[in-house]
Amino acid sequence: MKEVPRNFFMQDVCSVAKKLLGCAFVRELSDGSRLAGRIVETEAYAHSNDPASHSRSGKTPRNAVMFGPPGHLYVYFTYGMHYCCNVVTGAEGRGEAILLRALEPLSGIALMAVKRYGKKDMNAREVRDLSRGPARLCRAFGIGREQNGADLCSGEFRILQADPAAEIQIGCSSRIGIREGCSHPWRFYIQNNPWVSGPARNVQA
DNA sequence: CGTGAGATTTCCT
DNA sequence: GGAAATCTCACGT
């Protein structure tokens, strides 16, 4: 698999959210170990006219990375406990990003288990929940405040292009966990993939 | 596997 | 002050 180029992130935020499905999200730790997961669920957050987006009221210290150049990680802390990880898209200054909601573990699974549960061995439920959900995948990948602003085209984090031969069926629904902006069907997921969080609601391409 | 309470930062009204 | 792009734990099935 090949890395996606910088201009991949310059496209419309919903287009990128769909194209990210099937791509691999990779972190190479400084000690040489490698964590990888297949992206199976995303949500798009637009720059304007989107009351659910963190960028809705302009730039703040927390969301500054969203307004920066595309292809970087926007990591935020929420509910007093959890981190969530986004990919910045669109031209600098727009404030668009895609929330990574779920990954299918590919490699470094034992290391993810240690980061998330503090142990190597998992029961069936722990395996299922390893990276199914935005805050869970952050824990499995060791993503926190320090990773906010990390570049996806250099350094520890990379996104590898999806295998074009692997045909996937994309479903979409309204976004999860928000009260406003529910009318936008901007949650995208790979249909019938067991690693997708939550129910498959309004199924359509 | 479903349900429901609790944890507790950041930002806006 | 109050809600938020959520999860864990406890307990019932």
Short mmCIF file of C-alpha atoms (C1' of nucleotides) in Angstrom, two decimals:
data_model
loop_
_atom_site.label_atom_id
_atom_site.label_comp_id
_atom_site.label_asym_id
_atom_site.label_seq_id
_atom_site.Cartn_x
_atom_site.Cartn_y
_atom_site.Cartn_z
CA MET A 1 0.00 0.00 0.00
CA LYS A 2 1.11 3.54 -0.80
CA GLU A 3 0.91 6.72 1.24
CA VAL A 4 -1.76 9.21 0.26
CA PRO A 5 -0.31 12.53 -1.00
CA ARG A 6 -0.94 15.90 0.63
CA ASN A 7 -3.45 16.97 -2.02
CA PHE A 8 -5.64 14.00 -1.08
CA PHE A 9 -6.72 16.06 1.94
CA MET A 10 -7.51 19.15 -0.16
CA GLN A 11 -10.75 17.73 -1.54
CA ASP A 12 -14.28 18.25 -0.27
CA VAL A 13 -14.52 17.02 3.31
CA CYS A 14 -17.28 14.45 2.57
CA SER A 15 -15.37 13.06 -0.42
CA VAL A 16 -12.29 12.55 1.72
CA ALA A 17 -14.38 10.99 4.49
CA LYS A 18 -15.64 8.36 2.02
CA LYS A 19 -12.23 7.80 0.41
CA LEU A 20 -10.62 7.22 3.80
CA LEU A 21 -12.75 4.08 4.24
CA GLY A 22 -10.53 1.07 3.56
CA CYS A 23 -7.31 3.06 4.00
CA ALA A 24 -4.82 2.07 6.68
CA PHE A 25 -4.05 4.41 9.57
CA VAL A 26 -0.50 3.74 10.69
CA ARG A 27 1.69 4.86 13.57
CA GLU A 28 5.38 4.00 13.71
CA LEU A 29 6.67 4.38 17.26
CA SER A 30 10.20 5.66 17.84
CA ASP A 31 11.23 2.20 19.06
CA GLY A 32 10.37 0.74 15.65
CA SER A 33 7.10 -0.90 16.60
CA ARG A 34 4.18 -0.36 14.29
CA LEU A 35 0.47 0.06 14.90
CA ALA A 36 -1.97 -0.17 12.00
CA GLY A 37 -5.72 -0.27 11.54
CA ARG A 38 -8.08 -0.21 8.60
CA ILE A 39 -10.40 2.81 8.66
CA VAL A 40 -13.99 1.52 8.68
CA GLU A 41 -15.99 4.50 9.99
CA THR A 42 -15.64 8.30 9.62
CA GLU A 43 -17.63 11.49 10.18
CA ALA A 44 -17.26 14.78 8.26
CA TYR A 45 -17.38 18.16 10.01
CA ALA A 46 -17.67 21.16 7.70
CA HIS A 47 -16.30 24.70 7.93
CA SER A 48 -19.54 26.63 7.98
CA ASN A 49 -23.25 26.01 8.25
CA ASP A 50 -22.47 23.03 10.43
CA PRO A 51 -23.64 23.63 14.01
CA ALA A 52 -22.07 20.34 15.14
CA SER A 53 -18.54 21.27 14.09
CA HIS A 54 -16.00 22.54 16.61
CA SER A 55 -15.10 25.20 14.05
CA ARG A 56 -18.63 26.67 14.02
CA SER A 57 -17.72 29.67 16.19
CA GLY A 58 -14.31 30.41 14.73
CA LYS A 59 -10.80 29.67 15.86
CA THR A 60 -10.05 28.95 19.53
CA PRO A 61 -6.93 27.55 21.20
CA ARG A 62 -8.52 24.11 21.22
CA ASN A 63 -9.58 23.91 17.57
CA ALA A 64 -6.68 25.90 16.04
CA VAL A 65 -5.30 22.85 14.23
CA MET A 66 -8.60 22.48 12.36
CA PHE A 67 -7.89 25.85 10.73
CA GLY A 68 -4.33 24.91 9.85
CA PRO A 69 -3.01 23.13 6.74
CA PRO A 70 -4.67 19.85 5.64
CA GLY A 71 -3.23 16.42 6.33
CA HIS A 72 -2.64 16.98 10.04
CA LEU A 73 -4.18 15.37 13.13
CA TYR A 74 -6.64 17.40 15.20
CA VAL A 75 -6.85 15.76 18.63
CA TYR A 76 -9.30 17.10 21.20
CA PHE A 77 -10.17 16.22 24.77
CA THR A 78 -13.86 15.77 25.61
CA TYR A 79 -16.26 14.71 28.36
CA GLY A 80 -13.47 15.33 30.83
CA MET A 81 -11.93 11.93 30.04
CA HIS A 82 -11.50 11.09 26.38
CA TYR A 83 -9.45 12.03 23.35
CA CYS A 84 -10.79 11.95 19.79
CA CYS A 85 -8.74 12.04 16.63
CA ASN A 86 -9.54 13.93 13.40
CA VAL A 87 -7.93 14.44 10.00
CA VAL A 88 -7.83 18.08 8.83
CA THR A 89 -9.02 18.64 5.26
CA GLY A 90 -9.55 21.55 2.86
CA ALA A 91 -7.44 24.66 2.36
CA GLU A 92 -5.76 26.28 5.35
CA GLY A 93 -8.18 28.55 7.21
CA ARG A 94 -11.34 26.61 6.39
CA GLY A 95 -11.71 24.62 9.59
CA GLU A 96 -12.82 21.25 8.20
CA ALA A 97 -11.98 17.87 9.65
CA ILE A 98 -12.96 14.22 9.65
CA LEU A 99 -13.46 12.30 12.89
CA LEU A 100 -11.99 8.79 12.80
CA ARG A 101 -14.69 6.74 14.52
CA ALA A 102 -13.53 3.14 14.17
CA LEU A 103 -10.60 1.01 12.99
CA GLU A 104 -10.22 -2.68 12.22
CA PRO A 105 -6.96 -3.72 13.92
CA LEU A 106 -4.32 -4.87 11.40
CA SER A 107 -0.95 -5.02 13.13
CA GLY A 108 0.57 -4.29 16.51
CA ILE A 109 -2.53 -5.73 18.11
CA ALA A 110 -0.79 -6.95 21.27
CA LEU A 111 0.76 -3.51 21.76
CA MET A 112 -2.63 -1.85 21.29
CA ALA A 113 -4.06 -4.19 23.94
CA VAL A 114 -1.38 -3.10 26.38
CA LYS A 115 -2.01 0.60 25.70
CA ARG A 116 -5.75 0.22 26.06
CA TYR A 117 -6.22 -2.46 28.71
CA GLY A 118 -2.79 -2.71 30.30
CA LYS A 119 -2.46 -6.37 29.26
CA LYS A 120 -1.70 -8.47 26.20
CA ASP A 121 -4.49 -11.03 26.39
CA MET A 122 -8.06 -10.05 25.62
CA ASN A 123 -11.44 -11.73 25.86
CA ALA A 124 -13.83 -11.62 22.90
CA ARG A 125 -15.49 -8.42 24.05
CA GLU A 126 -12.19 -6.64 24.58
CA VAL A 127 -11.02 -7.62 21.10
CA ARG A 128 -14.22 -6.25 19.57
CA ASP A 129 -13.91 -2.98 21.47
CA LEU A 130 -10.17 -2.49 20.92
CA SER A 131 -10.57 0.35 18.39
CA ARG A 132 -14.34 0.49 17.80
CA GLY A 133 -15.21 4.09 18.73
CA PRO A 134 -13.33 7.39 18.46
CA ALA A 135 -11.98 7.54 22.03
CA ARG A 136 -11.13 3.84 22.04
CA LEU A 137 -8.99 4.00 18.92
CA CYS A 138 -7.12 6.95 20.40
CA ARG A 139 -6.28 4.91 23.47
CA ALA A 140 -5.25 1.89 21.43
CA PHE A 141 -2.91 4.08 19.35
CA GLY A 142 -1.64 6.07 22.33
CA ILE A 143 -2.98 9.32 20.92
CA GLY A 144 -3.34 12.27 23.31
CA ARG A 145 -2.67 15.97 23.62
CA GLU A 146 0.93 15.60 22.43
CA GLN A 147 -0.18 14.23 19.06
CA ASN A 148 -2.40 17.24 18.31
CA GLY A 149 -1.13 18.82 15.09
CA ALA A 150 0.97 15.84 13.98
CA ASP A 151 1.59 15.71 10.22
CA LEU A 152 0.23 12.71 8.32
CA CYS A 153 2.76 13.12 5.50
CA SER A 154 5.91 13.03 7.67
CA GLY A 155 6.77 11.65 11.07
CA GLU A 156 5.08 8.89 13.06
CA PHE A 157 1.65 8.92 11.44
CA ARG A 158 0.73 7.91 7.88
CA ILE A 159 -2.35 7.02 5.88
CA LEU A 160 -1.93 4.30 3.27
CA GLN A 161 -4.18 4.12 0.23
CA ALA A 162 -6.97 1.57 0.16
CA ASP A 163 -6.56 -1.45 -2.08
CA PRO A 164 -8.54 -0.44 -5.21
CA ALA A 165 -9.29 -4.11 -5.93
CA ALA A 166 -11.11 -4.52 -2.62
CA GLU A 167 -14.61 -3.34 -3.40
CA ILE A 168 -16.47 -2.03 -0.39
CA GLN A 169 -20.06 -0.97 0.11
CA ILE A 170 -20.34 2.41 1.80
CA GLY A 171 -23.26 3.21 4.06
CA CYS A 172 -24.09 6.59 5.53
CA SER A 173 -26.21 8.01 8.33
CA SER A 174 -26.54 11.08 10.47
CA ARG A 175 -23.64 11.67 12.81
CA ILE A 176 -23.54 10.13 16.28
CA GLY A 177 -23.53 11.87 19.64
CA ILE A 178 -24.56 15.32 18.44
CA ARG A 179 -27.76 17.31 19.02
CA GLU A 180 -27.47 19.88 16.24
CA GLY A 181 -26.73 19.32 12.58
CA CYS A 182 -28.42 15.92 12.68
CA SER A 183 -29.94 16.40 9.24
CA HIS A 184 -26.58 16.06 7.51
CA PRO A 185 -25.91 12.38 6.63
CA TRP A 186 -22.18 12.79 7.10
CA ARG A 187 -21.28 9.61 8.92
CA PHE A 188 -19.77 7.05 6.54
CA TYR A 189 -18.94 3.42 7.20
CA ILE A 190 -18.13 0.14 5.49
CA GLN A 191 -21.31 -1.90 5.38
CA ASN A 192 -21.39 -5.22 7.21
CA ASN A 193 -18.03 -4.63 8.84
CA PRO A 194 -18.08 -5.89 12.45
CA TRP A 195 -15.68 -3.17 13.62
CA VAL A 196 -18.10 -0.32 12.85
CA SER A 197 -19.46 1.35 16.00
CA GLY A 198 -23.17 1.83 16.50
CA PRO A 199 -26.06 0.79 14.28
CA ALA A 200 -26.30 1.04 10.50
CA ARG A 201 -29.14 3.53 10.32
CA ASN A 202 -30.20 5.25 7.08
CA VAL A 203 -28.45 2.88 4.73
CA GLN A 204 -27.62 4.38 1.35
CA ALA A 205 -24.55 5.04 -0.77
"C1'" DC B 1 -25.42 -8.24 24.43
"C1'" DG B 2 -28.63 -4.13 26.31
"C1'" DT B 3 -29.31 -0.55 29.52
"C1'" DG B 4 -28.17 3.39 32.58
"C1'" DA B 5 -25.26 6.26 35.85
"C1'" DG B 6 -20.95 8.69 36.37
"C1'" DA B 7 -16.50 10.86 35.14
"C1'" DT B 8 -15.08 16.10 34.87
"C1'" DT B 9 -12.36 19.91 30.48
"C1'" DT B 10 -13.36 23.35 27.17
"C1'" DC B 11 -16.03 26.69 25.35
"C1'" DC B 12 -20.21 29.50 24.72
"C1'" DT B 13 -24.47 31.95 26.60
"C1'" DG C 1 -23.80 27.53 34.44
"C1'" DG C 2 -24.42 23.71 31.29
"C1'" DA C 3 -23.82 20.82 27.39
"C1'" DA C 4 -20.53 18.31 24.73
"C1'" DA C 5 -18.11 14.61 17.99
"C1'" DT C 6 -17.76 9.28 24.77
"C1'" DC C 7 -16.51 5.37 27.43
"C1'" DT C 8 -16.37 2.16 31.54
"C1'" DC C 9 -18.51 -0.29 34.85
"C1'" DA C 10 -22.30 -2.76 37.01
"C1'" DC C 11 -25.89 -5.72 36.51
"C1'" DG C 12 -29.67 -8.14 33.95
"C1'" DT C 13 -30.66 -11.30 30.00
#
